[in-house]
Amino acid sequence: MDAGTIATFDPSTDADSFRGALGTFVTGVTVITTDSPEGPVAIVANSFASVSLDPPLVLWSPAKSSKRFEHFAGSRRFAVHVLSSDQRDICAAIIKSKTAIKDVPTHLSHCGMPIVEGALATFECNLEATHDAGDHVIIVGRVTKAHHQGGDPLVFHAGQYRTLTKED
Ligand SMILES: Cc1cc2nc3c(=O)[nH]c(=O)nc-3n(C[C@H](O)[C@H](O)[C@H](O)COP(=O)(O)O)c2cc1C
């Protein structure tokens, strides 16, 4: 939408406009992994948010309509990976297939979670709580171990991937 144009709408009857307005909020991109009876599975999510420092809590929300929903809603443990700008191919592969994580460079955490190599940050979580939230569920994780390394993030805005440019 052009700068200066204003749209006012009822989000309960105009989901496209609502999605567009929500898309103005710039986010990073995460890959969330867990183990399942089918082996390791993953989902791309930008609903990730920090919640609490003490205790260390984070959240994300899977859509109930996702074919992967049962894997994540039923999981007691998961790992959140904040993707770097050079991990777009991983993102694309995981959107196509929940089991594409098997072809991504990973190692197993001490509790068996697939950990994606090269992510900017990784949060290994135990399930703390779930909250029903419309067509999504909010999953709160207690972070049991975290990893952090330098680099530029993959950014998502208005339905497109972006990279950050630094100001002089
Ligand atoms: C940048 C981006 C962020 C996404 N964030 C979420 C999210 O937070 N929660 C969710 O359930 N799906 C999210 N999705 C959609 C999932 O990645 C979804 O798994 C994917 O579209 C494939 O559909 P399926 O899960 O039914 O196989 C996101 C997709 C993209 C591209």
Tab-separated table of N, CA, C and O in Angstrom, residues 24-146:
chain	number	residue	atom	x	y	z
A	24	THR	N	2.835	-5.622	8.272
A	24	THR	CA	3.683	-4.432	8.401
A	24	THR	C	4.663	-4.578	9.559
A	24	THR	O	5.615	-3.806	9.665
A	25	PHE	N	4.376	-5.550	10.448
A	25	PHE	CA	5.247	-5.755	11.610
A	25	PHE	C	6.444	-6.593	11.168
A	25	PHE	O	6.292	-7.741	10.760
A	26	VAL	N	7.630	-6.018	11.226
A	26	VAL	CA	8.848	-6.694	10.775
A	26	VAL	C	9.245	-7.767	11.795
A	26	VAL	O	9.263	-7.508	12.995
A	27	THR	N	9.544	-8.959	11.288
A	27	THR	CA	9.986	-10.031	12.189
A	27	THR	C	11.254	-10.688	11.644
A	27	THR	O	11.594	-10.520	10.474
A	28	GLY	N	11.878	-11.473	12.496
A	28	GLY	CA	12.873	-12.425	12.029
A	28	GLY	C	12.148	-13.677	11.552
A	28	GLY	O	10.910	-13.718	11.492
A	29	VAL	N	12.906	-14.682	11.209
A	29	VAL	CA	12.336	-15.959	10.773
A	29	VAL	C	12.972	-17.062	11.620
A	29	VAL	O	14.204	-17.088	11.770
A	30	THR	N	12.131	-17.938	12.167
A	30	THR	CA	12.659	-19.054	12.946
A	30	THR	C	12.291	-20.385	12.299
A	30	THR	O	11.304	-20.475	11.563
A	31	VAL	N	13.100	-21.377	12.600
A	31	VAL	CA	12.738	-22.774	12.330
A	31	VAL	C	12.610	-23.449	13.686
A	31	VAL	O	13.502	-23.327	14.535
A	32	ILE	N	11.478	-24.127	13.881
A	32	ILE	CA	11.237	-24.832	15.135
A	32	ILE	C	11.299	-26.323	14.851
A	32	ILE	O	10.678	-26.805	13.883
A	33	THR	N	12.081	-27.038	15.630
A	33	THR	CA	12.258	-28.473	15.423
A	33	THR	C	11.768	-29.240	16.643
A	33	THR	O	11.782	-28.721	17.764
A	34	THR	N	11.344	-30.455	16.391
A	34	THR	CA	11.023	-31.360	17.484
A	34	THR	C	11.204	-32.784	16.983
A	34	THR	O	11.424	-33.004	15.787
A	35	ASP	N	11.159	-33.735	17.919
A	35	ASP	CA	11.203	-35.131	17.476
A	35	ASP	C	9.765	-35.644	17.426
A	35	ASP	O	8.879	-35.082	18.056
A	36	SER	N	9.537	-36.670	16.636
A	36	SER	CA	8.184	-37.215	16.487
A	36	SER	C	8.336	-38.700	16.162
A	36	SER	O	9.429	-39.159	15.824
A	37	PRO	N	7.226	-39.442	16.213
A	37	PRO	CA	7.305	-40.861	15.841
A	37	PRO	C	7.815	-41.046	14.410
A	37	PRO	O	8.350	-42.096	14.064
A	38	GLU	N	7.647	-39.998	13.558
A	38	GLU	CA	8.137	-40.065	12.167
A	38	GLU	C	9.574	-39.587	12.048
A	38	GLU	O	10.073	-39.398	10.944
A	39	GLY	N	10.226	-39.309	13.163
A	39	GLY	CA	11.580	-38.754	13.139
A	39	GLY	C	11.518	-37.254	13.331
A	39	GLY	O	10.470	-36.698	13.653
A	40	PRO	N	12.662	-36.557	13.121
A	40	PRO	CA	12.680	-35.123	13.356
A	40	PRO	C	11.771	-34.373	12.383
A	40	PRO	O	11.726	-34.715	11.194
A	41	VAL	N	11.042	-33.372	12.886
A	41	VAL	CA	10.174	-32.538	12.043
A	41	VAL	C	10.462	-31.069	12.355
A	41	VAL	O	10.968	-30.731	13.437
A	42	ALA	N	10.117	-30.195	11.377
A	42	ALA	CA	10.405	-28.769	11.535
A	42	ALA	C	9.295	-27.942	10.904
A	42	ALA	O	8.567	-28.413	10.022
A	43	ILE	N	9.181	-26.706	11.361
A	43	ILE	CA	8.231	-25.743	10.798
A	43	ILE	C	8.894	-24.366	10.804
A	43	ILE	O	9.693	-24.069	11.705
A	44	VAL	N	8.579	-23.562	9.787
A	44	VAL	CA	9.040	-22.170	9.746
A	44	VAL	C	7.999	-21.317	10.460
A	44	VAL	O	6.799	-21.453	10.203
A	45	ALA	N	8.437	-20.448	11.368
A	45	ALA	CA	7.488	-19.615	12.118
A	45	ALA	C	8.071	-18.222	12.369
A	45	ALA	O	9.251	-18.098	12.699
A	46	ASN	N	7.212	-17.206	12.197
A	46	ASN	CA	7.643	-15.860	12.592
A	46	ASN	C	6.812	-15.342	13.772
A	46	ASN	O	6.881	-14.170	14.103
A	47	SER	N	6.037	-16.237	14.389
A	47	SER	CA	5.249	-15.846	15.558
A	47	SER	C	6.058	-15.913	16.849
A	47	SER	O	5.532	-15.654	17.930
A	48	PHE	N	7.333	-16.245	16.728
A	48	PHE	CA	8.214	-16.327	17.899
A	48	PHE	C	8.295	-14.975	18.626
A	48	PHE	O	8.344	-13.924	17.994
A	49	ALA	N	8.310	-15.029	19.952
A	49	ALA	CA	8.532	-13.803	20.746
A	49	ALA	C	9.175	-14.170	22.067
A	49	ALA	O	8.959	-15.264	22.600
A	50	SER	N	9.967	-13.256	22.586
A	50	SER	CA	10.484	-13.411	23.939
A	50	SER	C	9.358	-13.090	24.917
A	50	SER	O	8.473	-12.282	24.615
A	51	VAL	N	9.375	-13.752	26.075
A	51	VAL	CA	8.313	-13.548	27.066
A	51	VAL	C	8.885	-13.110	28.407
A	51	VAL	O	8.467	-12.111	28.975
A	52	SER	N	9.852	-13.847	28.939
A	52	SER	CA	10.305	-13.620	30.313
A	52	SER	C	11.794	-13.951	30.423
A	52	SER	O	12.262	-14.921	29.813
A	53	LEU	N	12.509	-13.119	31.187
A	53	LEU	CA	13.922	-13.415	31.455
A	53	LEU	C	14.054	-14.347	32.654
A	53	LEU	O	14.944	-15.200	32.695
A	54	ASP	N	13.199	-14.178	33.668
A	54	ASP	CA	13.296	-14.970	34.898
A	54	ASP	C	11.899	-15.403	35.333
A	54	ASP	O	11.168	-14.591	35.909
A	55	PRO	N	11.488	-16.626	35.049
A	55	PRO	CA	12.257	-17.668	34.376
A	55	PRO	C	12.377	-17.380	32.869
A	55	PRO	O	11.602	-16.580	32.337
A	56	PRO	N	13.332	-18.038	32.198
A	56	PRO	CA	13.518	-17.786	30.768
A	56	PRO	C	12.420	-18.446	29.938
A	56	PRO	O	12.377	-19.676	29.811
A	57	LEU	N	11.519	-17.626	29.389
A	57	LEU	CA	10.380	-18.143	28.624
A	57	LEU	C	10.308	-17.481	27.254
A	57	LEU	O	10.599	-16.281	27.123
A	58	VAL	N	9.909	-18.254	26.257
A	58	VAL	CA	9.648	-17.739	24.910
A	58	VAL	C	8.305	-18.315	24.453
A	58	VAL	O	7.776	-19.237	25.081
A	59	LEU	N	7.758	-17.769	23.367
A	59	LEU	CA	6.518	-18.334	22.829
A	59	LEU	C	6.551	-18.360	21.311
A	59	LEU	O	7.335	-17.655	20.677
A	60	TRP	N	5.687	-19.180	20.757
A	60	TRP	CA	5.385	-19.148	19.324
A	60	TRP	C	3.999	-19.751	19.138
A	60	TRP	O	3.461	-20.351	20.090
A	61	SER	N	3.399	-19.580	17.972
A	61	SER	CA	2.045	-20.092	17.771
A	61	SER	C	1.900	-20.876	16.478
A	61	SER	O	2.038	-20.293	15.397
A	62	PRO	N	1.638	-22.181	16.589
A	62	PRO	CA	1.311	-22.976	15.408
A	62	PRO	C	-0.174	-22.813	15.039
A	62	PRO	O	-1.031	-22.700	15.916
A	63	ALA	N	-0.443	-22.817	13.731
A	63	ALA	CA	-1.824	-22.768	13.242
A	63	ALA	C	-2.458	-24.143	13.375
A	63	ALA	O	-1.834	-25.152	13.030
A	64	LYS	N	-3.701	-24.162	13.842
A	64	LYS	CA	-4.404	-25.445	13.960
A	64	LYS	C	-4.596	-26.093	12.590
A	64	LYS	O	-4.741	-27.298	12.483
A	65	SER	N	-4.580	-25.268	11.529
A	65	SER	CA	-4.786	-25.793	10.170
A	65	SER	C	-3.524	-26.426	9.586
A	65	SER	O	-3.582	-27.078	8.542
A	66	SER	N	-2.374	-26.234	10.246
A	66	SER	CA	-1.123	-26.772	9.706
A	66	SER	C	-1.124	-28.296	9.765
A	66	SER	O	-1.530	-28.889	10.775
A	67	LYS	N	-0.623	-28.905	8.682
A	67	LYS	CA	-0.495	-30.368	8.668
A	67	LYS	C	0.490	-30.832	9.744
A	67	LYS	O	0.529	-31.995	10.088
A	68	ARG	N	1.301	-29.901	10.246
A	68	ARG	CA	2.322	-30.259	11.253
A	68	ARG	C	1.818	-30.019	12.668
A	68	ARG	O	2.539	-30.241	13.643
A	69	PHE	N	0.589	-29.500	12.798
A	69	PHE	CA	0.109	-29.034	14.101
A	69	PHE	C	0.229	-30.097	15.189
A	69	PHE	O	0.715	-29.816	16.288
A	70	GLU	N	-0.216	-31.314	14.894
A	70	GLU	CA	-0.241	-32.354	15.934
A	70	GLU	C	1.162	-32.634	16.463
A	70	GLU	O	1.342	-32.892	17.651
A	71	HIS	N	2.168	-32.577	15.581
A	71	HIS	CA	3.540	-32.839	16.025
A	71	HIS	C	3.969	-31.821	17.076
A	71	HIS	O	4.600	-32.169	18.073
A	72	PHE	N	3.634	-30.552	16.823
A	72	PHE	CA	4.150	-29.499	17.697
A	72	PHE	C	3.254	-29.290	18.912
A	72	PHE	O	3.750	-29.049	20.011
A	73	ALA	N	1.937	-29.401	18.727
A	73	ALA	CA	1.028	-29.202	19.858
A	73	ALA	C	1.199	-30.323	20.879
A	73	ALA	O	0.980	-30.121	22.070
A	74	GLY	N	1.638	-31.495	20.408
A	74	GLY	CA	1.765	-32.630	21.309
A	74	GLY	C	3.169	-32.840	21.849
A	74	GLY	O	3.427	-33.811	22.553
A	75	SER	N	4.078	-31.919	21.530
A	75	SER	CA	5.478	-32.157	21.882
A	75	SER	C	5.856	-31.531	23.230
A	75	SER	O	5.485	-30.396	23.519
A	76	ARG	N	6.585	-32.272	24.015
A	76	ARG	CA	7.036	-31.764	25.330
A	76	ARG	C	8.314	-30.963	25.224
A	76	ARG	O	8.719	-30.283	26.167
A	77	ARG	N	9.009	-31.098	24.069
A	77	ARG	CA	10.301	-30.405	23.896
A	77	ARG	C	10.400	-29.896	22.464
A	77	ARG	O	9.895	-30.543	21.538
A	78	PHE	N	11.046	-28.771	22.306
A	78	PHE	CA	11.272	-28.260	20.955
A	78	PHE	C	12.462	-27.312	20.997
A	78	PHE	O	12.904	-26.884	22.081
A	79	ALA	N	12.991	-27.004	19.821
A	79	ALA	CA	14.099	-26.045	19.730
A	79	ALA	C	13.742	-24.978	18.700
A	79	ALA	O	13.226	-25.291	17.623
A	80	VAL	N	13.980	-23.717	19.070
A	80	VAL	CA	13.708	-22.575	18.185
A	80	VAL	C	15.049	-22.069	17.650
A	80	VAL	O	15.979	-21.837	18.433
A	81	HIS	N	15.128	-21.882	16.314
A	81	HIS	CA	16.364	-21.394	15.688
A	81	HIS	C	16.076	-20.086	14.982
A	81	HIS	O	15.191	-20.035	14.111
A	82	VAL	N	16.790	-19.034	15.305
A	82	VAL	CA	16.663	-17.752	14.611
A	82	VAL	C	17.586	-17.811	13.394
A	82	VAL	O	18.809	-17.952	13.533
A	83	LEU	N	16.991	-17.733	12.180
A	83	LEU	CA	17.777	-17.968	10.967
A	83	LEU	C	18.635	-16.762	10.596
A	83	LEU	O	18.251	-15.609	10.797
A	84	SER	N	19.789	-17.065	10.009
A	84	SER	CA	20.664	-16.018	9.482
A	84	SER	C	20.266	-15.730	8.033
A	84	SER	O	19.537	-16.508	7.406
A	85	SER	N	20.765	-14.616	7.520
A	85	SER	CA	20.368	-14.179	6.169
A	85	SER	C	20.784	-15.186	5.093
A	85	SER	O	20.205	-15.196	4.014
A	86	ASP	N	21.769	-16.034	5.374
A	86	ASP	CA	22.171	-17.020	4.360
A	86	ASP	C	21.491	-18.378	4.557
A	86	ASP	O	21.940	-19.382	3.997
A	87	GLN	N	20.394	-18.413	5.323
A	87	GLN	CA	19.680	-19.684	5.537
A	87	GLN	C	18.297	-19.708	4.870
A	87	GLN	O	17.415	-20.460	5.276
A	88	ARG	N	18.128	-18.902	3.810
A	88	ARG	CA	16.849	-18.875	3.098
A	88	ARG	C	16.518	-20.201	2.453
A	88	ARG	O	15.359	-20.597	2.349
A	89	ASP	N	17.554	-20.909	1.984
A	89	ASP	CA	17.308	-22.201	1.332
A	89	ASP	C	16.761	-23.221	2.333
A	89	ASP	O	15.894	-24.034	2.008
A	90	ILE	N	17.232	-23.148	3.575
A	90	ILE	CA	16.727	-24.042	4.630
A	90	ILE	C	15.248	-23.740	4.864
A	90	ILE	O	14.407	-24.635	4.966
A	91	CYS	N	14.951	-22.446	4.926
A	91	CYS	CA	13.585	-21.984	5.122
A	91	CYS	C	12.672	-22.540	4.016
A	91	CYS	O	11.617	-23.120	4.299
A	92	ALA	N	13.088	-22.390	2.779
A	92	ALA	CA	12.268	-22.834	1.642
A	92	ALA	C	12.054	-24.344	1.689
A	92	ALA	O	10.940	-24.835	1.447
A	93	ALA	N	13.089	-25.084	2.017
A	93	ALA	CA	12.976	-26.551	2.054
A	93	ALA	C	12.011	-26.990	3.148
A	93	ALA	O	11.205	-27.909	2.947
A	94	ILE	N	12.055	-26.330	4.291
A	94	ILE	CA	11.207	-26.743	5.421
A	94	ILE	C	9.757	-26.342	5.191
A	94	ILE	O	8.840	-27.055	5.612
A	95	ILE	N	9.525	-25.223	4.495
A	95	ILE	CA	8.135	-24.875	4.161
A	95	ILE	C	7.530	-25.969	3.276
A	95	ILE	O	6.382	-26.366	3.456
A	96	LYS	N	8.352	-26.495	2.353
A	96	LYS	CA	7.845	-27.542	1.444
A	96	LYS	C	7.569	-28.847	2.173
A	96	LYS	O	6.621	-29.551	1.861
A	97	SER	N	8.424	-29.197	3.142
A	97	SER	CA	8.313	-30.531	3.753
A	97	SER	C	8.732	-30.501	5.218
A	97	SER	O	9.819	-30.030	5.547
A	98	LYS	N	7.885	-31.064	6.085
A	98	LYS	CA	8.183	-31.078	7.524
A	98	LYS	C	9.399	-31.931	7.846
A	98	LYS	O	10.064	-31.737	8.860
A	99	THR	N	9.682	-32.913	6.958
A	99	THR	CA	10.818	-33.799	7.241
A	99	THR	C	12.095	-33.372	6.498
A	99	THR	O	13.106	-34.061	6.578
A	100	ALA	N	12.046	-32.214	5.798
A	100	ALA	CA	13.240	-31.732	5.077
A	100	ALA	C	14.387	-31.439	6.039
A	100	ALA	O	15.544	-31.337	5.619
A	101	ILE	N	14.076	-31.348	7.314
A	101	ILE	CA	15.109	-31.090	8.321
A	101	ILE	C	16.182	-32.192	8.284
A	101	ILE	O	17.343	-31.958	8.646
A	102	LYS	N	15.805	-33.383	7.793
A	102	LYS	CA	16.789	-34.482	7.750
A	102	LYS	C	17.914	-34.183	6.769
A	102	LYS	O	18.998	-34.759	6.863
A	103	ASP	N	17.680	-33.264	5.796
A	103	ASP	CA	18.705	-32.910	4.804
A	103	ASP	C	19.442	-31.615	5.159
A	103	ASP	O	20.256	-31.127	4.376
A	104	VAL	N	19.107	-31.035	6.319
A	104	VAL	CA	19.737	-29.783	6.769
A	104	VAL	C	20.854	-30.153	7.742
A	104	VAL	O	20.681	-31.087	8.532
A	105	PRO	N	22.009	-29.453	7.679
A	105	PRO	CA	23.063	-29.764	8.647
A	105	PRO	C	22.591	-29.520	10.087
A	105	PRO	O	22.249	-28.384	10.451
A	106	THR	N	22.501	-30.595	10.858
A	106	THR	CA	22.053	-30.505	12.259
A	106	THR	C	22.920	-31.416	13.122
A	106	THR	O	23.606	-32.300	12.606
A	107	HIS	N	22.848	-31.192	14.418
A	107	HIS	CA	23.351	-32.185	15.367
A	107	HIS	C	22.276	-32.366	16.426
A	107	HIS	O	21.359	-31.539	16.527
A	108	LEU	N	22.362	-33.436	17.208
A	108	LEU	CA	21.343	-33.677	18.223
A	108	LEU	C	21.755	-33.051	19.536
A	108	LEU	O	22.916	-33.159	19.950
A	109	SER	N	20.815	-32.378	20.199
A	109	SER	CA	21.088	-31.828	21.528
A	109	SER	C	21.179	-32.994	22.510
A	109	SER	O	20.844	-34.132	22.159
A	110	HIS	N	21.563	-32.672	23.749
A	110	HIS	CA	21.697	-33.737	24.756
A	110	HIS	C	20.359	-34.436	24.994
A	110	HIS	O	20.329	-35.589	25.388
A	111	CYS	N	19.223	-33.753	24.710
A	111	CYS	CA	17.929	-34.420	24.914
A	111	CYS	C	17.274	-34.828	23.593
A	111	CYS	O	16.071	-35.072	23.541
A	112	GLY	N	18.063	-34.877	22.522
A	112	GLY	CA	17.578	-35.481	21.280
A	112	GLY	C	16.886	-34.541	20.313
A	112	GLY	O	16.289	-35.004	19.336
A	113	MET	N	16.935	-33.219	20.568
A	113	MET	CA	16.343	-32.260	19.627
A	113	MET	C	17.303	-32.012	18.467
A	113	MET	O	18.511	-31.840	18.695
A	114	PRO	N	16.783	-31.953	17.221
A	114	PRO	CA	17.662	-31.573	16.109
A	114	PRO	C	18.028	-30.092	16.218
A	114	PRO	O	17.138	-29.245	16.294
A	115	ILE	N	19.309	-29.789	16.247
A	115	ILE	CA	19.796	-28.404	16.357
A	115	ILE	C	20.401	-28.010	15.012
A	115	ILE	O	21.335	-28.661	14.524
A	116	VAL	N	19.841	-26.954	14.395
A	116	VAL	CA	20.278	-26.500	13.073
A	116	VAL	C	21.617	-25.767	13.197
A	116	VAL	O	21.740	-24.819	13.990
A	117	GLU	N	22.599	-26.206	12.408
A	117	GLU	CA	23.913	-25.550	12.416
A	117	GLU	C	23.804	-24.166	11.785
A	117	GLU	O	23.072	-23.985	10.805
A	118	GLY	N	24.520	-23.197	12.333
A	118	GLY	CA	24.639	-21.887	11.697
A	118	GLY	C	23.533	-20.904	12.011
A	118	GLY	O	23.546	-19.788	11.471
A	119	ALA	N	22.565	-21.280	12.861
A	119	ALA	CA	21.521	-20.312	13.234
A	119	ALA	C	22.134	-19.228	14.120
A	119	ALA	O	23.117	-19.470	14.829
A	120	LEU	N	21.545	-18.035	14.086
A	120	LEU	CA	22.087	-16.931	14.908
A	120	LEU	C	21.875	-17.193	16.389
A	120	LEU	O	22.711	-16.834	17.208
A	121	ALA	N	20.733	-17.782	16.706
A	121	ALA	CA	20.443	-18.135	18.102
A	121	ALA	C	19.595	-19.397	18.105
A	121	ALA	O	18.800	-19.624	17.186
A	122	THR	N	19.801	-20.205	19.118
A	122	THR	CA	19.015	-21.428	19.300
A	122	THR	C	18.534	-21.477	20.742
A	122	THR	O	19.308	-21.200	21.663
A	123	PHE	N	17.249	-21.789	20.916
A	123	PHE	CA	16.666	-21.900	22.248
A	123	PHE	C	16.085	-23.302	22.394
A	123	PHE	O	15.108	-23.639	21.712
A	124	GLU	N	16.709	-24.118	23.241
A	124	GLU	CA	16.187	-25.457	23.516
A	124	GLU	C	15.156	-25.309	24.635
A	124	GLU	O	15.459	-24.719	25.679
A	125	CYS	N	13.949	-25.829	24.401
A	125	CYS	CA	12.830	-25.558	25.313
A	125	CYS	C	12.139	-26.823	25.784
A	125	CYS	O	11.984	-27.777	25.013
A	126	ASN	N	11.684	-26.780	27.039
A	126	ASN	CA	10.684	-27.716	27.541
A	126	ASN	C	9.346	-27.004	27.508
A	126	ASN	O	9.281	-25.791	27.782
A	127	LEU	N	8.277	-27.748	27.190
A	127	LEU	CA	6.952	-27.134	27.147
A	127	LEU	C	6.576	-26.616	28.535
A	127	LEU	O	6.602	-27.362	29.511
A	128	GLU	N	6.238	-25.329	28.619
A	128	GLU	CA	5.828	-24.720	29.893
A	128	GLU	C	4.299	-24.634	29.972
A	128	GLU	O	3.719	-24.937	31.013
A	129	ALA	N	3.669	-24.212	28.866
A	129	ALA	CA	2.209	-24.035	28.865
A	129	ALA	C	1.722	-23.932	27.434
A	129	ALA	O	2.486	-23.573	26.531
A	130	THR	N	0.454	-24.261	27.236
A	130	THR	CA	-0.198	-23.974	25.948
A	130	THR	C	-1.480	-23.202	26.248
A	130	THR	O	-2.124	-23.428	27.278
A	131	HIS	N	-1.813	-22.284	25.346
A	131	HIS	CA	-3.023	-21.467	25.498
A	131	HIS	C	-3.775	-21.497	24.178
A	131	HIS	O	-3.199	-21.166	23.130
A	132	ASP	N	-5.041	-21.878	24.237
A	132	ASP	CA	-5.859	-21.864	23.026
A	132	ASP	C	-6.043	-20.411	22.588
A	132	ASP	O	-6.270	-19.528	23.430
A	133	ALA	N	-5.910	-20.148	21.295
A	133	ALA	CA	-5.995	-18.767	20.811
A	133	ALA	C	-6.582	-18.764	19.398
A	133	ALA	O	-5.852	-18.677	18.406
A	134	GLY	N	-7.900	-18.880	19.299
A	134	GLY	CA	-8.564	-18.814	17.993
A	134	GLY	C	-8.123	-19.940	17.088
A	134	GLY	O	-8.156	-21.109	17.467
A	135	ASP	N	-7.640	-19.577	15.879
A	135	ASP	CA	-7.211	-20.628	14.946
A	135	ASP	C	-5.750	-21.028	15.164
A	135	ASP	O	-5.193	-21.798	14.388
A	136	HIS	N	-5.115	-20.508	16.202
A	136	HIS	CA	-3.753	-20.889	16.594
A	136	HIS	C	-3.743	-21.360	18.051
A	136	HIS	O	-4.722	-21.191	18.773
A	137	VAL	N	-2.634	-21.929	18.462
A	137	VAL	CA	-2.378	-22.235	19.869
A	137	VAL	C	-1.077	-21.532	20.235
A	137	VAL	O	-0.127	-21.523	19.439
A	138	ILE	N	-1.060	-20.894	21.398
A	138	ILE	CA	0.179	-20.255	21.865
A	138	ILE	C	0.943	-21.292	22.677
A	138	ILE	O	0.419	-21.861	23.640
A	139	ILE	N	2.175	-21.544	22.269
A	139	ILE	CA	3.038	-22.496	22.973
A	139	ILE	C	4.113	-21.699	23.709
A	139	ILE	O	4.862	-20.929	23.090
A	140	VAL	N	4.172	-21.884	25.012
A	140	VAL	CA	5.190	-21.218	25.815
A	140	VAL	C	6.243	-22.250	26.189
A	140	VAL	O	5.917	-23.343	26.671
A	141	GLY	N	7.494	-21.921	25.909
A	141	GLY	CA	8.597	-22.832	26.230
A	141	GLY	C	9.508	-22.255	27.287
A	141	GLY	O	9.764	-21.048	27.308
A	142	ARG	N	9.973	-23.144	28.185
A	142	ARG	CA	10.999	-22.728	29.152
A	142	ARG	C	12.352	-23.090	28.539
A	142	ARG	O	12.600	-24.256	28.220
A	143	VAL	N	13.203	-22.095	28.396
A	143	VAL	CA	14.487	-22.313	27.714
A	143	VAL	C	15.455	-22.984	28.676
A	143	VAL	O	15.757	-22.452	29.754
A	144	THR	N	15.930	-24.170	28.276
A	144	THR	CA	16.839	-24.919	29.138
A	144	THR	C	18.292	-24.716	28.727
A	144	THR	O	19.203	-24.926	29.514
A	145	LYS	N	18.483	-24.334	27.464
A	145	LYS	CA	19.839	-24.071	26.976
A	145	LYS	C	19.723	-23.147	25.770
A	145	LYS	O	18.775	-23.272	24.984
A	146	ALA	N	20.667	-22.201	25.637
A	146	ALA	CA	20.624	-21.274	24.500
A	146	ALA	C	22.010	-21.162	23.886
A	146	ALA	O	23.026	-21.371	24.567
